Short mmCIF file of C-alpha atoms in Angstrom, two decimals:
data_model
loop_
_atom_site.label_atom_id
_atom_site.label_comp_id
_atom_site.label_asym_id
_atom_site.label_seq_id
_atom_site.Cartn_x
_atom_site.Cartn_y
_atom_site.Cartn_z
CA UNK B 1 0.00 0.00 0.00
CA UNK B 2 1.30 3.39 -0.80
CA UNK B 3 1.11 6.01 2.18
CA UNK B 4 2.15 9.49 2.06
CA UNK B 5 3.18 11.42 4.85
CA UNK B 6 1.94 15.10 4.04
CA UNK B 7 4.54 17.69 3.11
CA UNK B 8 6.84 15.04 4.34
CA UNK B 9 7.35 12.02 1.56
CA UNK B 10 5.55 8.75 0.25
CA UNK B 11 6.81 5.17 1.25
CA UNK B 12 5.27 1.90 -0.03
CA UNK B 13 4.47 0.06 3.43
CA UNK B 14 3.69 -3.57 3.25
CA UNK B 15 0.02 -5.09 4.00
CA UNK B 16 0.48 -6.22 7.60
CA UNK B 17 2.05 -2.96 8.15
CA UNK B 18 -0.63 -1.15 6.44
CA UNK B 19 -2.86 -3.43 9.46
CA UNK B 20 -1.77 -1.88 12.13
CA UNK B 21 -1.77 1.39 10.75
CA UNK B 22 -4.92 1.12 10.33
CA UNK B 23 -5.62 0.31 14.05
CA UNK B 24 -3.17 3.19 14.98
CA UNK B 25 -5.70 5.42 13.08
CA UNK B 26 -8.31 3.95 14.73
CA UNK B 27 -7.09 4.61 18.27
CA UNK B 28 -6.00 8.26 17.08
CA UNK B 29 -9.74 9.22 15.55
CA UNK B 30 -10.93 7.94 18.88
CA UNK B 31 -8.28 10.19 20.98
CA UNK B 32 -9.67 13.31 19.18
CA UNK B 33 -12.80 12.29 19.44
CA UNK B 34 -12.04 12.09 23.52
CA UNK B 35 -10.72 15.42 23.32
CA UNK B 36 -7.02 14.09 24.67
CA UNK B 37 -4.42 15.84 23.51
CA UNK B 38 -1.79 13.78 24.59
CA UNK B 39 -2.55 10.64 23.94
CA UNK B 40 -3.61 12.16 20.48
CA UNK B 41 0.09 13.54 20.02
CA UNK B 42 1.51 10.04 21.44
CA UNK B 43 -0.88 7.43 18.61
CA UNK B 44 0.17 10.00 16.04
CA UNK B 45 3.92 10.07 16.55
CA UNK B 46 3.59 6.16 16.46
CA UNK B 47 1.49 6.09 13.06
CA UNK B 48 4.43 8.13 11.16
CA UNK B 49 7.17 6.35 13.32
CA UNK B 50 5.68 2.76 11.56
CA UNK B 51 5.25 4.29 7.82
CA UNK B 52 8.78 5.92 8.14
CA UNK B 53 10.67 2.39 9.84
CA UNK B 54 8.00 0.06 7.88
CA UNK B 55 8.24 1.60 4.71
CA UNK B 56 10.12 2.52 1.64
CA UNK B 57 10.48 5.69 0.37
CA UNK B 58 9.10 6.09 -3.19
CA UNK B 59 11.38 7.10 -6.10
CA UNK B 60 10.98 10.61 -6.82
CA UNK B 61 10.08 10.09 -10.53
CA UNK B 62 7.43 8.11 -9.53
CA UNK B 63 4.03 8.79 -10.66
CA UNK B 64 1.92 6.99 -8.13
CA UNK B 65 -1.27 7.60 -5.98
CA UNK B 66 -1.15 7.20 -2.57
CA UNK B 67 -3.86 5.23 -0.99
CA UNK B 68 -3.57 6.82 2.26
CA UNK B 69 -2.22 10.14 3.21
CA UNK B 70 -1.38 10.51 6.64
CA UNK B 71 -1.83 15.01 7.76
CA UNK B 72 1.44 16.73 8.53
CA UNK B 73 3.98 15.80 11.34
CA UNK B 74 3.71 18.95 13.04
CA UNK B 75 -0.34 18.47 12.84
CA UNK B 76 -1.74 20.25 15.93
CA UNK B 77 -4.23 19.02 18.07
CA UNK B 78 -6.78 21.90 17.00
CA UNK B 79 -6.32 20.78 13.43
CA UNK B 80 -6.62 17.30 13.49
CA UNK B 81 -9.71 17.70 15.40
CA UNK B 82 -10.90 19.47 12.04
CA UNK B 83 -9.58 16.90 10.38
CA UNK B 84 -10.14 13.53 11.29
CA UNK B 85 -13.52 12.90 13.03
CA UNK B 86 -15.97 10.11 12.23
CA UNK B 87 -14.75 7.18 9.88
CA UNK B 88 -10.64 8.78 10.16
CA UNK B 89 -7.89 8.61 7.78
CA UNK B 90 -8.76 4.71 6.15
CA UNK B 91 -12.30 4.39 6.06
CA UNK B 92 -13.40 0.48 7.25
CA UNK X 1 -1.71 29.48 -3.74
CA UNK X 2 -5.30 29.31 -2.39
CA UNK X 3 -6.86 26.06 -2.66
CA UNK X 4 -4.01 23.80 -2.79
CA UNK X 5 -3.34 23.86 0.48
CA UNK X 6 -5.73 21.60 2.93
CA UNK X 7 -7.30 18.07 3.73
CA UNK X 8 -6.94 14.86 3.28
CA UNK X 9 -7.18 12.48 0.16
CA UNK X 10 -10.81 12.82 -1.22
CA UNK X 11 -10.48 16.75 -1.33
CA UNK X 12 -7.04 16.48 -3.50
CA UNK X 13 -8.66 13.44 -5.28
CA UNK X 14 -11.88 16.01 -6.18
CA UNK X 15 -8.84 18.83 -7.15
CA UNK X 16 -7.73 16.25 -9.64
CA UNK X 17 -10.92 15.08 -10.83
CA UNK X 18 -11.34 18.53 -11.83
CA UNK X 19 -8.22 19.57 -13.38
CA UNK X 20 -8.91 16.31 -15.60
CA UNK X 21 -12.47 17.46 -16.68
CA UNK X 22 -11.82 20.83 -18.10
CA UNK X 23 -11.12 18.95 -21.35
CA UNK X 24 -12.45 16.38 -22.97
CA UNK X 25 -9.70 15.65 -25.46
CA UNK X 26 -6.87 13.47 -23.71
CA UNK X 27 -4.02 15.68 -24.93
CA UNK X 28 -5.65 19.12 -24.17
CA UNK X 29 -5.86 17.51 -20.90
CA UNK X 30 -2.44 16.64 -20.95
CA UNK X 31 -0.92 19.67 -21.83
CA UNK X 32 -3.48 21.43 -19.25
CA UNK X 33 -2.14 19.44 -16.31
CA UNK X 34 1.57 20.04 -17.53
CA UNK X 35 0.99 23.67 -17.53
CA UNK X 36 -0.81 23.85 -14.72
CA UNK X 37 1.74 22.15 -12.98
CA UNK X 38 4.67 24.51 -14.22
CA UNK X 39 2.29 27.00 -12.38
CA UNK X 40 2.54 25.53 -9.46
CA UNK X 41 6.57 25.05 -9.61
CA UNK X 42 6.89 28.89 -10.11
CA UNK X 43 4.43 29.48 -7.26
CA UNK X 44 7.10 27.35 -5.30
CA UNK X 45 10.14 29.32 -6.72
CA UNK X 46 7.81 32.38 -5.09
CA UNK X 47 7.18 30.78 -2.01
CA UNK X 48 11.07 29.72 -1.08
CA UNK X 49 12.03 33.11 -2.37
CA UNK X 50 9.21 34.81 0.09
CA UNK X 51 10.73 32.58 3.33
CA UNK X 52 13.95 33.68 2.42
CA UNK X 53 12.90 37.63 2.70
CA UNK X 54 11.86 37.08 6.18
CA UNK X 55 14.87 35.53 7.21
CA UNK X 56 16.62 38.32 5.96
CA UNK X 57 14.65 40.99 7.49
CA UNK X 58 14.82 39.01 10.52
CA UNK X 59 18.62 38.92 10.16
CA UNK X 60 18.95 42.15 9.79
CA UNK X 61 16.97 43.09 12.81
CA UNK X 62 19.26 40.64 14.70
CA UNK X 63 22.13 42.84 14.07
CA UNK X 64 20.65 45.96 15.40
CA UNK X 65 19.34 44.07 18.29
CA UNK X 66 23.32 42.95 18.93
CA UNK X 67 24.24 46.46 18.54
CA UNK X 68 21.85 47.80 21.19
CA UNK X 69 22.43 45.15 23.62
CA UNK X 70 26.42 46.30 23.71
CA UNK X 71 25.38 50.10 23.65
CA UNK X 72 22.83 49.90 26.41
CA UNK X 73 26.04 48.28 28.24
CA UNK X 74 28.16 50.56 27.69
CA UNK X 75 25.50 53.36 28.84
CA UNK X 76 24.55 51.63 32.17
CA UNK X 77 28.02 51.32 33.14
CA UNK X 78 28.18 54.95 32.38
CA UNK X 79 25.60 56.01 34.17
CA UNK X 80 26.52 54.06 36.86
CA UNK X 81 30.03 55.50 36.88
CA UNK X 82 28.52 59.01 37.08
CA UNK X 83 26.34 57.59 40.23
CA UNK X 84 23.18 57.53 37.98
CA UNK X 85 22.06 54.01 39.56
CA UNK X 86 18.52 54.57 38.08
CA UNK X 87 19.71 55.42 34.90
CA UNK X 88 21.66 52.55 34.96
CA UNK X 89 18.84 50.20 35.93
CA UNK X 90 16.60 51.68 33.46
CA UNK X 91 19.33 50.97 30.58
CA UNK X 92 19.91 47.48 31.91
CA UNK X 93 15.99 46.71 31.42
CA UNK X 94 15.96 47.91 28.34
CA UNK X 95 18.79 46.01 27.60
CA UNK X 96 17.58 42.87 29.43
CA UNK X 97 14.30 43.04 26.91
CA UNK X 98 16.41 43.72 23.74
CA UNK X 99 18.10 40.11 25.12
CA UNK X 100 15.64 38.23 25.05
CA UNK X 101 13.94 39.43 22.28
CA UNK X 102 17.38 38.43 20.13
CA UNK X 103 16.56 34.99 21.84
CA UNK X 104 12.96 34.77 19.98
CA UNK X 105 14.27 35.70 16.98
CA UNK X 106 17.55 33.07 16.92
CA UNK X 107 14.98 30.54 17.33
CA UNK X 108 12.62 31.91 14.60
CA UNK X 109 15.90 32.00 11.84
CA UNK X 110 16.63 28.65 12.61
CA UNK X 111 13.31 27.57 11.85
CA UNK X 112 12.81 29.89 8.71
CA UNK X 113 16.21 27.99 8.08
CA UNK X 114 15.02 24.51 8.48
CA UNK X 115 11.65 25.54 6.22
CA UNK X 116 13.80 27.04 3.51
CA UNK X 117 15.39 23.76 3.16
CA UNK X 118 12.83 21.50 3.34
CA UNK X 119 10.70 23.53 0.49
CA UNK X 120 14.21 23.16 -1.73
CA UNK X 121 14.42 19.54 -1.28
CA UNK X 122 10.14 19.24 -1.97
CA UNK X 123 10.54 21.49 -4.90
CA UNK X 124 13.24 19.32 -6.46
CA UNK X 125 11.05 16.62 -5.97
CA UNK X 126 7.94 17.88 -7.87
CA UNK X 127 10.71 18.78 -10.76
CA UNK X 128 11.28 15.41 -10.81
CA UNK X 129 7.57 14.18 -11.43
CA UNK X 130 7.18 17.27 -13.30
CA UNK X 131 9.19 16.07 -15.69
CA UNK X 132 8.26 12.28 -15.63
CA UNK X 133 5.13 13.11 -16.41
CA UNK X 134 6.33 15.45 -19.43
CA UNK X 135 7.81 12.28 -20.48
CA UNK X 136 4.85 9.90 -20.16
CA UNK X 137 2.41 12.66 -21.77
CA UNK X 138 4.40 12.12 -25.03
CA UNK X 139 3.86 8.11 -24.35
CA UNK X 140 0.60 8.62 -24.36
CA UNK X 141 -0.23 11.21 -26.62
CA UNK X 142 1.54 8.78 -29.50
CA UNK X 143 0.36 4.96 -28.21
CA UNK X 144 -2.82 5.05 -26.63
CA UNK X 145 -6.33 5.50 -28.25
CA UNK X 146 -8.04 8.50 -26.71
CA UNK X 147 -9.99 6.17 -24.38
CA UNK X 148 -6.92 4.54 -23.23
CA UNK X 149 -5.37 7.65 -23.33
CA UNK X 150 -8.00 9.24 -20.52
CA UNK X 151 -7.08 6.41 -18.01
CA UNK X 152 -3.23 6.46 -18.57
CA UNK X 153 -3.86 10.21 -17.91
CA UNK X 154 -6.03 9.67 -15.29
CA UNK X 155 -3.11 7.82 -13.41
CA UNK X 156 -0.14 9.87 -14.25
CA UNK X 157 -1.98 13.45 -13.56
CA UNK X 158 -3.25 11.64 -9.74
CA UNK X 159 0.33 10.82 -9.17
CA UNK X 160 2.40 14.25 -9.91
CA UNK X 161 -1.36 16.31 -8.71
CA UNK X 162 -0.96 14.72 -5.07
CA UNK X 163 2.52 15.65 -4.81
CA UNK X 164 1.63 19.06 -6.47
CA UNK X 165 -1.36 19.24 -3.80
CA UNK X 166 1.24 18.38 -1.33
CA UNK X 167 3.66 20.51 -2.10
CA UNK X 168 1.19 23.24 -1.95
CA UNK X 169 0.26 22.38 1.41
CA UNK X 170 3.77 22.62 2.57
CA UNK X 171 4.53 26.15 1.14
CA UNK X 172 0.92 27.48 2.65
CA UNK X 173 2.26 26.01 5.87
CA UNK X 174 5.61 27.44 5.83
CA UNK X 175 4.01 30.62 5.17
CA UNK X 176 1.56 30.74 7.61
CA UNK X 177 4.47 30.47 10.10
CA UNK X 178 6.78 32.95 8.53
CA UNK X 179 3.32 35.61 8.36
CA UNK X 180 3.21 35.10 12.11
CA UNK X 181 7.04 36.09 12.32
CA UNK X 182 6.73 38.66 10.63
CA UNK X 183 3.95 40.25 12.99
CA UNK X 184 6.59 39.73 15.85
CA UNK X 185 9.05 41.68 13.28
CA UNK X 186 6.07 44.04 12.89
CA UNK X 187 5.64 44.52 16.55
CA UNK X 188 9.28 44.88 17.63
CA UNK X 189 9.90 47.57 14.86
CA UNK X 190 6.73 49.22 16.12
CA UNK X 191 8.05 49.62 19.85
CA UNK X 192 11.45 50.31 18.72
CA UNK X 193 9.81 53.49 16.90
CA UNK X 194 8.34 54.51 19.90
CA UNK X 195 11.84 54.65 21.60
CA UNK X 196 11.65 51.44 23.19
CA UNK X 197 15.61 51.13 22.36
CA UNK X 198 16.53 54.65 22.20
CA UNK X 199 20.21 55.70 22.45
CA UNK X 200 19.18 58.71 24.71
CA UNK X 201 18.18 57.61 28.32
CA UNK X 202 18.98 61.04 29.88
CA UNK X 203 16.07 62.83 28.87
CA UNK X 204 13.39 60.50 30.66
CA UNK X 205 12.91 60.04 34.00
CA UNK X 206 12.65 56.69 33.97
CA UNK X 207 9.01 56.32 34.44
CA UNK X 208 7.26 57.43 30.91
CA UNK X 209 5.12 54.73 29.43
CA UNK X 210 7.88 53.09 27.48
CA UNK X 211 9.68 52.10 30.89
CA UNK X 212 6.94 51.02 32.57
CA UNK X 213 6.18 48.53 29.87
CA UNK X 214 9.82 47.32 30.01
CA UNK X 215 9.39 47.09 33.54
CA UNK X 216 6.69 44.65 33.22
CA UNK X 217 8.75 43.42 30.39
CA UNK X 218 11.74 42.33 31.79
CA UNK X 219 13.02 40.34 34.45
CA UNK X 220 13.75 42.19 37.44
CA UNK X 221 16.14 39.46 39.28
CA UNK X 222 18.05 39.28 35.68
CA UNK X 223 18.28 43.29 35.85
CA UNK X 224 19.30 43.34 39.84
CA UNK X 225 21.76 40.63 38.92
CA UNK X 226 23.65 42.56 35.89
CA UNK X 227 23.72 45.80 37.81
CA UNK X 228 25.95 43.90 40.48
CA UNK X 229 27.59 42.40 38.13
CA UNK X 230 28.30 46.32 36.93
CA UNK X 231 28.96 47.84 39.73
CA UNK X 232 31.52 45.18 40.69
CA UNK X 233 33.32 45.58 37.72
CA UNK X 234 33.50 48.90 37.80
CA UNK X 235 34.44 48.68 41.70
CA UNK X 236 37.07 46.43 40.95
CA UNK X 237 38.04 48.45 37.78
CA UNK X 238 38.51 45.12 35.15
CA UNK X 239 37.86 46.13 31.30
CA UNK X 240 34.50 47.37 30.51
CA UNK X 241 34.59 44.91 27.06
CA UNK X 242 33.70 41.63 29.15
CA UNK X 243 30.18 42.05 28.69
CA UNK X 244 30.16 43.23 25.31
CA UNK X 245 30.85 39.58 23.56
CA UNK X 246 28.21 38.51 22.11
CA UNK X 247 28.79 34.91 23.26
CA UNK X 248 28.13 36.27 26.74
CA UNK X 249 24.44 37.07 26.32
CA UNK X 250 22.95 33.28 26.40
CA UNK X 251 24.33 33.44 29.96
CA UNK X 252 23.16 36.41 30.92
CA UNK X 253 19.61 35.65 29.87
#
């Protein structure tokens, strides 16, 4: 699966990876959701930790879509409650 | 560049789907997209060119912050050698806030610095699908029927439009950061107009509105602290230049 990390770089991230991502996203919809801002920061800086380790970067001639693409690293709390609410970043 | 900066996925996806329906004929498309997306580089070009500005004028503002902090020094220890010790105090305030302002602004070059670089390294990266899809367009535009043609399109444009969507989003963020250093810049220049570093301490008493907001301003213990620090030195008559390194202000602060 290809993710991109936005304003950062895309990296093709094998399926079981792409799994627990999707989890991670789970757990970090559900932290905004709560209103914590911690644990929000903490589930996020895990999510781009696994696509960055996990994955490979793309080549930079590549023309490819990415399938997922994760908001900025230096996201704030205030903006990712704008936006990822409800069905978050890899809808089921 | 407004627009491109912004959401997730589906919106850039919708941006695309767009861009791809102004025309109907696959190579007016392609040609479309490819302009469009020499656009965008230039708007880039702007943008790094804009972040570099601000460092600048932040640089420069640096310097005349440096050049204050050693003259309001030099004045205190003046004053204080003339037995002005609220002279003194008042120049060591103002000196004390010109400090830690040059702190603020170290931090904010340093992170115009780290932005500047970053937007190089994404604009050489959008040259480089810029120009693979200037490549494929030609591909296309000779092998493919034009209904084959509008899905090999469809895929190459999605490719180099997400990183041109992306790239977009990093320049609007960068700039939204430098606009807010440049209010600071706005701000300091302001209150440095209204005296708030002025060379000429002996015609206030020491209590007009500018000092009273450097009062609040400051640290008083820091202030207290360099005044000793003055009025030992002068006591124990060693060189006036010790405090005038630059190097010396991190510890003072």
């Amino acid at each position: 699966m290809i993710v991109r990390i936005s304003t950062e770089s895309q990296y093709r991230l094998p399926e079981d990876d792409a799994a627990a991502l999707n989890e991670l996203d789970n757990e970090v919809v559900a932290a905004v959701e709560a209103g914590d801002e911690d644990r929000f920061h903490e589930v996020f800086e895990q999510m781009l930790d696994l696509v960055r380790r996990a994955g490979e970067p793309l080549d930079e001639d590549e023309l490819a879509e990415s399938e997922v693409i994760l908001p900025p690293p230096d996201t704030s709390f205030v903006e990712a409650g704008a936006e990822f609410t409800g069905e978050g970043l890899i809808p089921d | 560049m407004p627009g491109m900066g912004g959401r997730m996925s589906t919106v850039i996806k919708a941006k695309i789907n767009k861009l791809l329906d102004r025309a109907e004929d696959p190579s007016e498309t392609l040609e479309y997209s490819y302009q469009k997306q020499m656009e965008l580089l230039q708007n880039v070009k702007k943008g790094i060119a804009d972040v570099v500005t601000s460092k600048k004028r932040l640089q420069l503002q640096q310097q005349k912050l440096e050049q204050q902090v050693v003259k309001l020094d030099t004045q205190a220890r003046q004053a204080l050698s003339q037995g002005r010790e609220d002279l003194a105090r008042t120049a060591l305030e103002r000196k004390q806030f010109a400090q830690g302002e040059l702190q603020s602004l170290d931090q904010q070059v340093a992170e115009l610095e780290s932005q500047q670089a970053s937007l190089i390294e994404k604009e050489q990266k959008l040259r480089s699908k810029i120009d693979q899809f200037r490549t494929k367009k030609e591909v296309i535009k000779a092998q493919y029927s034009a209904a084959e043609a509008s899905v090999k399109i469809s895929e190459a444009a999605s490719g180099v439009g997400e990183e041109m969507a992306d790239v977009g989003l990093a320049m609007q963020r960068a700039l939204d950061k430098t606009e807010g250093m440049r209010a600071r810049a706005g701000a300091m220049e302001e209150l440095e107009a209204a005296g708030a570093f002025d060379d000429n301490l002996a015609l206030g008493s020491g209590t007009d509105d500018i000092d009273k907001e450097l009062h609040q301003l400051t640290s008083q213990s820091a202030v207290d602290d360099d005044l000793e620090r003055l009025k030992a030195e002068l006591g124990s008559g060693s060189p006036p230049q010790q405090s005038l390194e630059p190097g010396e202000r991190e510890r003072e602060a």
